[in-house]
Short mmCIF file of C-alpha atoms in Angstrom, two decimals:
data_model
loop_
_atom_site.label_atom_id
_atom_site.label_comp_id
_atom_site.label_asym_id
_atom_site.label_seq_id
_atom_site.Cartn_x
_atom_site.Cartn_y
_atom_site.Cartn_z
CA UNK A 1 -0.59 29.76 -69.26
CA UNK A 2 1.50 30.23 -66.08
CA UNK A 3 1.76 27.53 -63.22
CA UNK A 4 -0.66 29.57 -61.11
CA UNK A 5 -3.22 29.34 -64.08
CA UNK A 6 -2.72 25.57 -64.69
CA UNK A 7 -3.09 24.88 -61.61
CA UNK A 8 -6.49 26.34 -60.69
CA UNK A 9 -7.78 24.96 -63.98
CA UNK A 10 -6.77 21.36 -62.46
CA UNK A 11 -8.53 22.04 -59.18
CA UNK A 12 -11.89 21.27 -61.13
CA UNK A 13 -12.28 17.48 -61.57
CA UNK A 14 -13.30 18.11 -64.94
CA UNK A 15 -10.31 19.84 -65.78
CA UNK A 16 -8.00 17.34 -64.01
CA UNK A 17 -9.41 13.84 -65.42
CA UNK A 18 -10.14 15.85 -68.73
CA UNK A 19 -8.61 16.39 -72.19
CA UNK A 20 -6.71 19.32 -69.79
CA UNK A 21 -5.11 17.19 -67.68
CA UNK A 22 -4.19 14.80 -70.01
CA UNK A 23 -1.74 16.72 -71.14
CA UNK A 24 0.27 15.51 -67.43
CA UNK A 25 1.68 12.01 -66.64
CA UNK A 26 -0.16 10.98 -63.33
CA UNK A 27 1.20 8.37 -60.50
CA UNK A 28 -1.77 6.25 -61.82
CA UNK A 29 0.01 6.14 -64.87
CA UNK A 30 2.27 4.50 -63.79
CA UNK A 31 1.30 0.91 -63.81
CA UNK A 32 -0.20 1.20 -67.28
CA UNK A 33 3.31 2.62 -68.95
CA UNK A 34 5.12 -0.31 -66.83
CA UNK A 35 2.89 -2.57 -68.38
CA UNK A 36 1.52 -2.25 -71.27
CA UNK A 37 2.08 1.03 -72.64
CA UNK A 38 0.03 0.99 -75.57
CA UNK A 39 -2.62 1.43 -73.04
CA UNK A 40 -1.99 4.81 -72.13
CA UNK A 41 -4.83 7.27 -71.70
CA UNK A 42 -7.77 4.58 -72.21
CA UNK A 43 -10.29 4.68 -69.85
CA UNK A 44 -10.63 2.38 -66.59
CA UNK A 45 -13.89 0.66 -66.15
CA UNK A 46 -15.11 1.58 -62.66
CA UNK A 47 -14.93 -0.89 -60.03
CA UNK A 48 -17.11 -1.22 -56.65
CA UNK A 49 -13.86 -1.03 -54.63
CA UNK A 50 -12.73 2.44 -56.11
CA UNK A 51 -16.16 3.84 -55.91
CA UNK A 52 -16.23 2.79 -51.84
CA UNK A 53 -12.69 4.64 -51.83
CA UNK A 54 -13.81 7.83 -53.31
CA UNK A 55 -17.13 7.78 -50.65
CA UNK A 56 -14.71 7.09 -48.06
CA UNK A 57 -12.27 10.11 -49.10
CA UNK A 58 -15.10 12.60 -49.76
CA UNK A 59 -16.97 11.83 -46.28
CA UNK A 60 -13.87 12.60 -44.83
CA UNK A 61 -12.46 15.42 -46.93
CA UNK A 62 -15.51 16.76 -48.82
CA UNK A 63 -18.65 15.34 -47.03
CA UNK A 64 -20.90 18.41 -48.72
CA UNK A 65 -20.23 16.87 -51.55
CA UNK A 66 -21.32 13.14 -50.54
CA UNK A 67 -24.82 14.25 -52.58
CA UNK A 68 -23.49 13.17 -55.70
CA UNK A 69 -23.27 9.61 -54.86
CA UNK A 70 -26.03 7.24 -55.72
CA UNK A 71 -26.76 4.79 -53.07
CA UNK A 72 -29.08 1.72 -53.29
CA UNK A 73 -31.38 -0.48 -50.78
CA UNK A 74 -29.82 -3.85 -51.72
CA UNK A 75 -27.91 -6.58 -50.34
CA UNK A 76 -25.77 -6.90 -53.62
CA UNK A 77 -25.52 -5.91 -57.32
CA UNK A 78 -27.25 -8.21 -58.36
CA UNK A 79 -30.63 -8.02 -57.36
CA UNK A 80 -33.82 -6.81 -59.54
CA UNK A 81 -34.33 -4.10 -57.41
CA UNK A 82 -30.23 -2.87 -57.93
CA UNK A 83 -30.47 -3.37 -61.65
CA UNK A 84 -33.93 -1.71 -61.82
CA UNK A 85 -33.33 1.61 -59.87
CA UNK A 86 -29.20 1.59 -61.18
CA UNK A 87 -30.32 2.01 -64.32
CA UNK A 88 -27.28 0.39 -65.46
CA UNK A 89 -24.83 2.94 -63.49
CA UNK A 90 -22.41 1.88 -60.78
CA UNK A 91 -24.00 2.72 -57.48
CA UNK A 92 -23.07 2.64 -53.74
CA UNK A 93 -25.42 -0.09 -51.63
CA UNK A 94 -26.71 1.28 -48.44
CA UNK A 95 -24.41 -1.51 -45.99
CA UNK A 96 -21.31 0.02 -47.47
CA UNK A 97 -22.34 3.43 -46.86
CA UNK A 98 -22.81 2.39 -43.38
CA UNK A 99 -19.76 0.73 -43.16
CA UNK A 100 -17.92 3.83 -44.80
CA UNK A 101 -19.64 5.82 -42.34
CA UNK A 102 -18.07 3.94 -39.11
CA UNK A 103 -14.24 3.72 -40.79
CA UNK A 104 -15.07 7.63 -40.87
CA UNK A 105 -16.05 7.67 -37.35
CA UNK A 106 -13.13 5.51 -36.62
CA UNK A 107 -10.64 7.77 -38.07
CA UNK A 108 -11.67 11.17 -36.84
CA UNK A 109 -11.90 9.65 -33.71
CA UNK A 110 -8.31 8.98 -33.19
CA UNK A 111 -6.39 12.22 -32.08
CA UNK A 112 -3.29 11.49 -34.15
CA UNK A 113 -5.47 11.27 -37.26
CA UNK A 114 -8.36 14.14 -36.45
CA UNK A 115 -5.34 15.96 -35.84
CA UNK A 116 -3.11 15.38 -39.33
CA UNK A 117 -6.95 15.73 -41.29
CA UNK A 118 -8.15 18.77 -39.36
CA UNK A 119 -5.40 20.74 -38.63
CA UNK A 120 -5.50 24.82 -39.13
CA UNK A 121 -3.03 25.39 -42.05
CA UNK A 122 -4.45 22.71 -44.27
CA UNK A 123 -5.47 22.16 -48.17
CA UNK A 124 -7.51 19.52 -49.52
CA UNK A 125 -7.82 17.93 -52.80
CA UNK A 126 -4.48 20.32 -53.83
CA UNK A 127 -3.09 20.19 -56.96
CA UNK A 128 0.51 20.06 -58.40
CA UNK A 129 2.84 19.89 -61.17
CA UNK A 130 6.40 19.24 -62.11
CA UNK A 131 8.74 18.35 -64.17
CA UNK A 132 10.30 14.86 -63.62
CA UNK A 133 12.42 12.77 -66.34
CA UNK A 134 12.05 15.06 -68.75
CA UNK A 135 8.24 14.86 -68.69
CA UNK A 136 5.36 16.78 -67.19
CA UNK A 137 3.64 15.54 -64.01
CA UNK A 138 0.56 16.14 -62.09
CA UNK A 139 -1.25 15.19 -58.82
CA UNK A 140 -4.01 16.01 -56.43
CA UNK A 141 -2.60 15.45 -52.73
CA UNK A 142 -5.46 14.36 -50.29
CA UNK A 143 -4.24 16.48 -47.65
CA UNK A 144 -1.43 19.22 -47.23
CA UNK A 145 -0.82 20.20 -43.84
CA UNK A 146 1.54 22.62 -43.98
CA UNK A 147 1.90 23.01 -39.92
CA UNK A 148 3.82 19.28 -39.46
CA UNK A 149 5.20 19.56 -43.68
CA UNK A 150 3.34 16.49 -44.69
CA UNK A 151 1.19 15.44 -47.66
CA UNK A 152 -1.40 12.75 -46.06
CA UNK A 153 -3.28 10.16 -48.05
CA UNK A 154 -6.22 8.48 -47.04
CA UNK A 155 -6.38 4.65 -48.15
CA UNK A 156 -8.51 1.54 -47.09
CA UNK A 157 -6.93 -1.55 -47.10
CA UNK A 158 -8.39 -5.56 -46.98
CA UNK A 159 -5.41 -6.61 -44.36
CA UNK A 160 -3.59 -3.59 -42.39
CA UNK A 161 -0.74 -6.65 -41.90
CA UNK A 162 -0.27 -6.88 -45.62
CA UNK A 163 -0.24 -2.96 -46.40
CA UNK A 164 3.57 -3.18 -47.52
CA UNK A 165 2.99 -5.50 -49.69
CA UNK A 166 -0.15 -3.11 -51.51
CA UNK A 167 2.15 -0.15 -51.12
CA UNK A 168 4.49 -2.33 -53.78
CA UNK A 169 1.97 -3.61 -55.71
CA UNK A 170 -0.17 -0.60 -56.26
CA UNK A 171 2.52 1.94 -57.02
CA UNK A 172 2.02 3.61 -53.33
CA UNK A 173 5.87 3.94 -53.59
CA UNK A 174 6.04 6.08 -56.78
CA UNK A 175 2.68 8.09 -55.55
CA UNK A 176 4.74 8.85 -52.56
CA UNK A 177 7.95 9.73 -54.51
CA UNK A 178 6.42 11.89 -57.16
CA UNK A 179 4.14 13.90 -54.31
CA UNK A 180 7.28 14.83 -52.38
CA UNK A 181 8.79 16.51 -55.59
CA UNK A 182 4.69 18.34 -56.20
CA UNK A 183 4.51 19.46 -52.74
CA UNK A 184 8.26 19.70 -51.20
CA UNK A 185 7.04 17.38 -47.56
CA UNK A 186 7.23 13.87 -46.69
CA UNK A 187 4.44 11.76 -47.56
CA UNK A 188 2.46 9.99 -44.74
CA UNK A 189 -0.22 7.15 -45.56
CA UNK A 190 -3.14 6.63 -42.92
CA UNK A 191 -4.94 3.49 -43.71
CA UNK A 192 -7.62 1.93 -42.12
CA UNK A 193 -8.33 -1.99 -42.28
CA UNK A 194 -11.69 -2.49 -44.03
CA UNK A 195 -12.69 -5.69 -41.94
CA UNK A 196 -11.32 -5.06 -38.49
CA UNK A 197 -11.46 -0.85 -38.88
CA UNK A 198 -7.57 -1.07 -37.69
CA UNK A 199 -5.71 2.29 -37.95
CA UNK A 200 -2.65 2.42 -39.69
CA UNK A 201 0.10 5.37 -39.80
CA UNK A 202 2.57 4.64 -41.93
CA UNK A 203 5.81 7.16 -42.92
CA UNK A 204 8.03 6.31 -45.86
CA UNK A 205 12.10 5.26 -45.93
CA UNK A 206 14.16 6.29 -48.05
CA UNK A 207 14.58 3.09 -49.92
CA UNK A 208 10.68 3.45 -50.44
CA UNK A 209 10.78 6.82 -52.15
CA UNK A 210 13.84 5.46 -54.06
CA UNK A 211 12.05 2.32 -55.53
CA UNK A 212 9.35 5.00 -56.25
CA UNK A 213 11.40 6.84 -58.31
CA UNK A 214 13.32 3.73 -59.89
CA UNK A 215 9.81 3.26 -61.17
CA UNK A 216 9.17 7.03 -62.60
CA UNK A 217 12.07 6.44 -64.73
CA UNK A 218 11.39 3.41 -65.87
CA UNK A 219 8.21 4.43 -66.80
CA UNK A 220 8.96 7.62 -68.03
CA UNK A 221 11.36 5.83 -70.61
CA UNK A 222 8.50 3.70 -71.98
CA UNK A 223 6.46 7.10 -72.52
CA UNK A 224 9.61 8.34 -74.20
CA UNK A 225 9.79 5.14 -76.43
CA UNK A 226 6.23 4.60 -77.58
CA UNK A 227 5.26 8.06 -77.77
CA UNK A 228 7.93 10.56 -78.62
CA UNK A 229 10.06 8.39 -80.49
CA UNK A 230 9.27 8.63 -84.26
CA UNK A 231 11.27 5.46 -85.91
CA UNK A 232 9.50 3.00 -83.18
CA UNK A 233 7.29 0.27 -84.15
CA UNK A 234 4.96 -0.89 -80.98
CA UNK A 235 4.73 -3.91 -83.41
CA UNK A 236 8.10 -4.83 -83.19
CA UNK A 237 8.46 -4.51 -79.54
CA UNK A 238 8.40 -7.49 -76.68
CA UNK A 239 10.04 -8.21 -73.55
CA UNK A 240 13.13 -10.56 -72.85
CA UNK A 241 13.93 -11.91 -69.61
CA UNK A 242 15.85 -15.30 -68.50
CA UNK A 243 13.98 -17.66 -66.22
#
């Protein structure tokens, strides 16, 4: 299958987060194989904070598609009424939809932002692959605008002031680094504070895309060692550090 092939295969969700896609090392990844690799490939138990992301990114990206969520009449998730009409699935509450709705407001609102989001010569939700350490790698950009050369990603964030720190701590550094080898632009983060509704525009240094990559190829080394080496016992293996 050529690149071209692969590549509209992965722009189906199915195909991406399936057995398909699979077959790619992904920036989320990353964190597991730093980690504990033996983790690799299991599946993540959804979370109320990473279902509010994806409404947030598909009301701004894909809002046709906003149908597909399932959103409840409750103040929390743990009411009878949530549990009754939930039916045991993860489901949006109405107040977060609302608030969802404003942080949209609030960023299409802004000219900077509308005009990075809703430029003329822009994809969305565009795949990519490459080869990095050895080892095949895929991603989904956000946003592509191929007018200013930049791959934008949407994220919310609990405290705009402490956004470096998440950047570190959620591998926003090796997301960045491995999207500017997919895609061939800087990377370009626009965040919005989930409390205060705060814009945030934030560019990457070079020492950011460098500690990105310092962490591909650390973590493409544990891939290489529990996965592709044959005389390796997991068993046998621990970490050793001086305090």
């Amino acid at each position: 299958m050529n690149k071209e092939s692969v590549l509209e295969k992965l722009q189906n969700d199915e195909h991406y987060y399936g057995d398909f896609g699979k077959k790619y090392l992904s920036n989320s990844d990353i964190g597991t194989l730093l980690t504990n690799p033996l983790a690799l490939g299991q599946p993540s138990k959804p979370s109320p904070a990473f279902l509010v992301g994806g409404y947030f990114h598909t009301a701004i990206l894909e809002p046709d598609k906003l149908k597909k969520y399932k959103v409840i009449e409750s103040t929390s998730r743990n009411t009878k009424a949530y549990k009754e009409m939930s039916g045991g699935e993860l489901c949006l509450l109405q107040h977060e939809v609302d608030t969802i709705e404003l942080m949209t407001d609030k960023v299409l609102a802004n000219d900077v932002c509308r005009d990075l989001i809703r430029g003329i010569n822009i994809d969305y939700e565009k795949p990519g692959i490459t080869e990095l350490e050895g080892l095949n790698w895929k991603g989904k950009a956000d946003i592509v605008n191929h007018d200013e050369k930049l791959i934008i990603d949407l994220k919310t964030t609990a405290d705009l002031n402490k956004f470096r720190w998440s950047a570190s701590k959620y591998n926003y550094d090796s997301q960045a680094y491995i999207y500017s080898k997919l895609f061939g632009y800087e990377f370009v983060f626009i965040v919005i504070d989930k409390t205060t509704h705060q814009l945030g525009i934030f560019d990457c240094s070079p020492e950011f895309y460098e500690r990105g990559q310092d962490k591909v190829k650390r973590a493409a080394e544990q891939y290489k060692l529990f996965y592709q080496s044959e005389d390796f016992d997991p068993q046998q293996f621990f970490i050793n550090q001086t305090l």
